[in-house]
Structure formats: structure tokens, C-alpha cells
PDB file of C-alpha atoms in Angstrom:
ATOM      1  CA  MET F 287     292.035 -53.006  47.680  1.00 83.00           C
ATOM      2  CA  ARG F 288     291.517 -53.377  51.417  1.00 90.00           C
ATOM      3  CA  GLY F 289     289.392 -51.839  54.119  1.00 94.00           C
ATOM      4  CA  ILE F 290     287.365 -52.299  57.271  1.00 96.00           C
ATOM      5  CA  VAL F 291     283.718 -53.354  58.070  1.00 97.00           C
ATOM      6  CA  VAL F 292     281.728 -51.810  60.652  1.00 98.00           C
ATOM      7  CA  LYS F 293     278.425 -53.297  61.720  1.00 98.00           C
ATOM      8  CA  SER F 294     275.465 -51.918  63.719  1.00 98.00           C
ATOM      9  CA  HIS F 295     271.599 -52.346  63.888  1.00 98.00           C
ATOM     10  CA  PHE F 296     268.508 -50.369  64.630  1.00 98.00           C
ATOM     11  CA  GLU F 297     264.800 -51.030  65.099  1.00 98.00           C
ATOM     12  CA  ALA F 298     262.191 -49.249  63.057  1.00 98.00           C
ATOM     13  CA  ILE F 299     258.610 -49.401  61.707  1.00 98.00           C
ATOM     14  CA  HIS F 300     257.945 -49.227  58.000  1.00 98.00           C
ATOM     15  CA  PHE F 301     255.394 -50.143  55.411  1.00 98.00           C
ATOM     16  CA  TYR F 302     255.376 -51.091  51.692  1.00 98.00           C
ATOM     17  CA  PRO F 303     252.222 -49.194  50.373  1.00 97.00           C
ATOM     18  CA  ASP F 304     252.303 -50.831  46.896  1.00 97.00           C
ATOM     19  CA  ALA F 305     253.006 -54.420  48.011  1.00 98.00           C
ATOM     20  CA  PRO F 306     251.719 -57.064  45.608  1.00 98.00           C
ATOM     21  CA  GLU F 307     248.486 -58.767  46.562  1.00 98.00           C
ATOM     22  CA  GLN F 308     250.410 -62.048  47.635  1.00 98.00           C
ATOM     23  CA  VAL F 309     252.076 -59.977  50.370  1.00 98.00           C
ATOM     24  CA  SER F 310     249.491 -57.323  51.006  1.00 98.00           C
ATOM     25  CA  PHE F 311     250.102 -57.489  54.793  1.00 97.00           C
ATOM     26  CA  LEU F 312     253.248 -55.445  54.080  1.00 97.00           C
ATOM     27  CA  ARG F 313     251.018 -52.523  53.366  1.00 98.00           C
ATOM     28  CA  ASN F 314     250.528 -52.264  57.069  1.00 98.00           C
ATOM     29  CA  ARG F 315     253.167 -50.769  59.404  1.00 98.00           C
ATOM     30  CA  HIS F 316     255.440 -53.386  60.822  1.00 97.00           C
ATOM     31  CA  ARG F 317     258.592 -53.610  62.857  1.00 97.00           C
ATOM     32  CA  HIS F 318     261.958 -54.966  61.660  1.00 98.00           C
ATOM     33  CA  ARG F 319     265.429 -55.114  63.118  1.00 98.00           C
ATOM     34  CA  PHE F 320     267.722 -53.753  60.518  1.00 98.00           C
ATOM     35  CA  ASP F 321     271.195 -54.881  60.442  1.00 98.00           C
ATOM     36  CA  VAL F 322     273.753 -52.608  58.666  1.00 98.00           C
ATOM     37  CA  SER F 323     277.350 -53.156  57.454  1.00 98.00           C
ATOM     38  CA  ILE F 324     279.352 -50.530  56.004  1.00 98.00           C
ATOM     39  CA  CYS F 325     282.631 -51.477  54.210  1.00 97.00           C
ATOM     40  CA  LEU F 326     285.206 -48.735  53.942  1.00 97.00           C
ATOM     41  CA  GLU F 327     288.431 -48.655  51.869  1.00 95.00           C
ATOM     42  CA  THR F 328     291.620 -47.881  53.665  1.00 93.00           C
ATOM     43  CA  ALA F 329     295.099 -47.211  52.463  1.00 89.00           C
ATOM     44  CA  GLY F 330     297.010 -48.164  55.549  1.00 82.00           C
ATOM     45  CA  ASP F 331     296.867 -50.144  58.864  1.00 84.00           C
ATOM     46  CA  ARG F 332     294.561 -48.512  61.387  1.00 85.00           C
ATOM     47  CA  GLU F 333     293.840 -45.558  59.132  1.00 88.00           C
ATOM     48  CA  LEU F 334     290.312 -45.588  60.547  1.00 92.00           C
ATOM     49  CA  GLU F 335     289.299 -46.651  64.030  1.00 94.00           C
ATOM     50  CA  PHE F 336     286.494 -49.140  64.213  1.00 95.00           C
ATOM     51  CA  PHE F 337     284.922 -47.496  67.418  1.00 96.00           C
ATOM     52  CA  MET F 338     284.811 -44.006  65.796  1.00 96.00           C
ATOM     53  CA  VAL F 339     283.419 -45.139  62.616  1.00 97.00           C
ATOM     54  CA  LYS F 340     280.703 -47.155  64.435  1.00 98.00           C
ATOM     55  CA  LYS F 341     279.857 -44.144  66.612  1.00 98.00           C
ATOM     56  CA  ASP F 342     279.356 -42.125  63.412  1.00 98.00           C
ATOM     57  CA  LEU F 343     277.258 -44.809  61.946  1.00 98.00           C
ATOM     58  CA  ASP F 344     275.112 -45.273  64.946  1.00 98.00           C
ATOM     59  CA  ASN F 345     274.459 -41.502  64.846  1.00 98.00           C
ATOM     60  CA  VAL F 346     273.337 -41.669  61.314  1.00 98.00           C
ATOM     61  CA  LEU F 347     271.058 -44.635  62.084  1.00 98.00           C
ATOM     62  CA  ARG F 348     269.671 -42.781  64.996  1.00 98.00           C
ATOM     63  CA  ASN F 349     268.843 -39.793  62.760  1.00 98.00           C
ATOM     64  CA  LEU F 350     266.715 -42.074  60.531  1.00 98.00           C
ATOM     65  CA  GLY F 351     264.246 -42.410  63.432  1.00 97.00           C
ATOM     66  CA  ASN F 352     262.118 -45.189  64.557  1.00 97.00           C
ATOM     67  CA  ASP F 353     259.433 -44.700  61.940  1.00 98.00           C
ATOM     68  CA  ILE F 354     261.030 -44.831  58.468  1.00 98.00           C
ATOM     69  CA  GLY F 355     257.786 -44.585  56.621  1.00 98.00           C
ATOM     70  CA  ASP F 356     257.936 -46.433  53.241  1.00 98.00           C
ATOM     71  CA  SER F 357     261.685 -46.688  53.195  1.00 98.00           C
ATOM     72  CA  SER F 358     262.963 -49.852  51.767  1.00 97.00           C
ATOM     73  CA  CYS F 359     266.249 -51.703  52.423  1.00 97.00           C
ATOM     74  CA  GLU F 360     267.545 -50.257  49.065  1.00 97.00           C
ATOM     75  CA  SER F 361     266.519 -46.730  49.932  1.00 97.00           C
ATOM     76  CA  LEU F 362     268.020 -47.115  53.472  1.00 98.00           C
ATOM     77  CA  CYS F 363     271.339 -48.039  51.834  1.00 97.00           C
ATOM     78  CA  GLU F 364     271.201 -44.587  49.961  1.00 97.00           C
ATOM     79  CA  GLN F 365     270.163 -42.716  53.130  1.00 97.00           C
ATOM     80  CA  ILE F 366     272.947 -44.273  55.156  1.00 98.00           C
ATOM     81  CA  GLU F 367     275.501 -43.428  52.493  1.00 97.00           C
ATOM     82  CA  ASP F 368     274.407 -39.905  52.288  1.00 97.00           C
ATOM     83  CA  GLY F 369     274.589 -39.598  56.110  1.00 98.00           C
ATOM     84  CA  MET F 370     278.167 -41.026  56.194  1.00 98.00           C
ATOM     85  CA  VAL F 371     279.330 -38.841  53.247  1.00 97.00           C
ATOM     86  CA  ASN F 372     277.990 -35.892  55.012  1.00 97.00           C
ATOM     87  CA  LEU F 373     280.427 -36.846  57.950  1.00 97.00           C
ATOM     88  CA  GLY F 374     283.379 -36.996  55.553  1.00 96.00           C
ATOM     89  CA  TYR F 375     283.448 -40.773  54.630  1.00 96.00           C
ATOM     90  CA  ASP F 376     284.312 -40.551  50.894  1.00 93.00           C
ATOM     91  CA  ASN F 377     285.828 -44.153  50.966  1.00 95.00           C
ATOM     92  CA  ILE F 378     282.598 -46.157  51.103  1.00 96.00           C
ATOM     93  CA  MET F 379     282.977 -49.306  49.121  1.00 97.00           C
ATOM     94  CA  MET F 380     279.670 -51.175  50.090  1.00 97.00           C
ATOM     95  CA  ILE F 381     276.676 -50.799  52.380  1.00 98.00           C
ATOM     96  CA  LEU F 382     274.337 -53.749  53.280  1.00 98.00           C
ATOM     97  CA  VAL F 383     271.044 -53.571  54.996  1.00 98.00           C
ATOM     98  CA  TRP F 384     269.232 -56.589  56.237  1.00 98.00           C
ATOM     99  CA  GLU F 385     265.710 -57.026  57.538  1.00 97.00           C
ATOM    100  CA  ASP F 386     265.708 -59.430  60.626  1.00 97.00           C
ATOM    101  CA  GLY F 387     268.916 -61.115  59.344  1.00 94.00           C
ATOM    102  CA  GLU F 388     267.098 -62.819  56.648  1.00 96.00           C
ATOM    103  CA  ASN F 389     266.529 -60.488  53.469  1.00 96.00           C
ATOM    104  CA  GLY F 390     268.400 -57.422  52.500  1.00 97.00           C
ATOM    105  CA  SER F 391     269.974 -55.061  50.029  1.00 97.00           C
ATOM    106  CA  TRP F 392     273.481 -53.935  49.073  1.00 97.00           C
ATOM    107  CA  GLN F 393     274.781 -50.963  47.438  1.00 93.00           C
ATOM    108  CA  ILE F 394     278.325 -50.361  46.022  1.00 93.00           C
ATOM    109  CA  LYS F 395     279.429 -46.866  45.853  1.00 78.00           C
ATOM    110  CA  GLU F 396     280.218 -45.834  42.211  1.00 69.00           C
TER     111      GLU F 396
END
């Protein structure tokens, strides 16, 4: 197996309404920089052009908006996958979403 990786980022506000007491501050709206990587399987050399895939990924991220409500990194993986699949990307291998480059989530397409 082989493929390409495309990275992007966006800033958004979210909150965790059911946060445990130890991190109750997360119940309030707060800002993060979300870093996103998407891994796509390819069969051949330059089957997909990085710049074109990144443009599509950026459009999907822009459509998420700046206030993502109670979305988590895990749910963002799903939303990003849905958006990319709607654009015809049926070769997604993995999506990673990081908050502020520290903590994040990954999803492997099954």
C-alpha cells in the first residue's frame, strides 16, 4: 500500500458540555487551532495532485465553520471524511485531527 498525505489547519471555537469536573473549564466555549492530516491511498505515481487535494480539504474545513459547537476531534474526523467522500475521495486511509498540535484523534476508514 502507498499513498499521499495532505495537511491543513483551521481555527474554531467549541465546548465539551459534559466535561468531567476535573476539566470543567472545557464546558465553556474555547478556541483551538485544529491541524488536519488526511492520508489517501494511491495506485500510481502522481495519481493525485497535492495542491488539488489540499484545495478540496480546505473547502471541507471552511464549510465546518468557525463555531463547531460540541464537536470533538473524533467527530471532526467523521465530518471531514464525509465531506471528502462527498467530493469523490473513496480512497481515504486515515484522518488525523489535532488540537493545538498536542492532543488529537485519528480515524482509519474501514
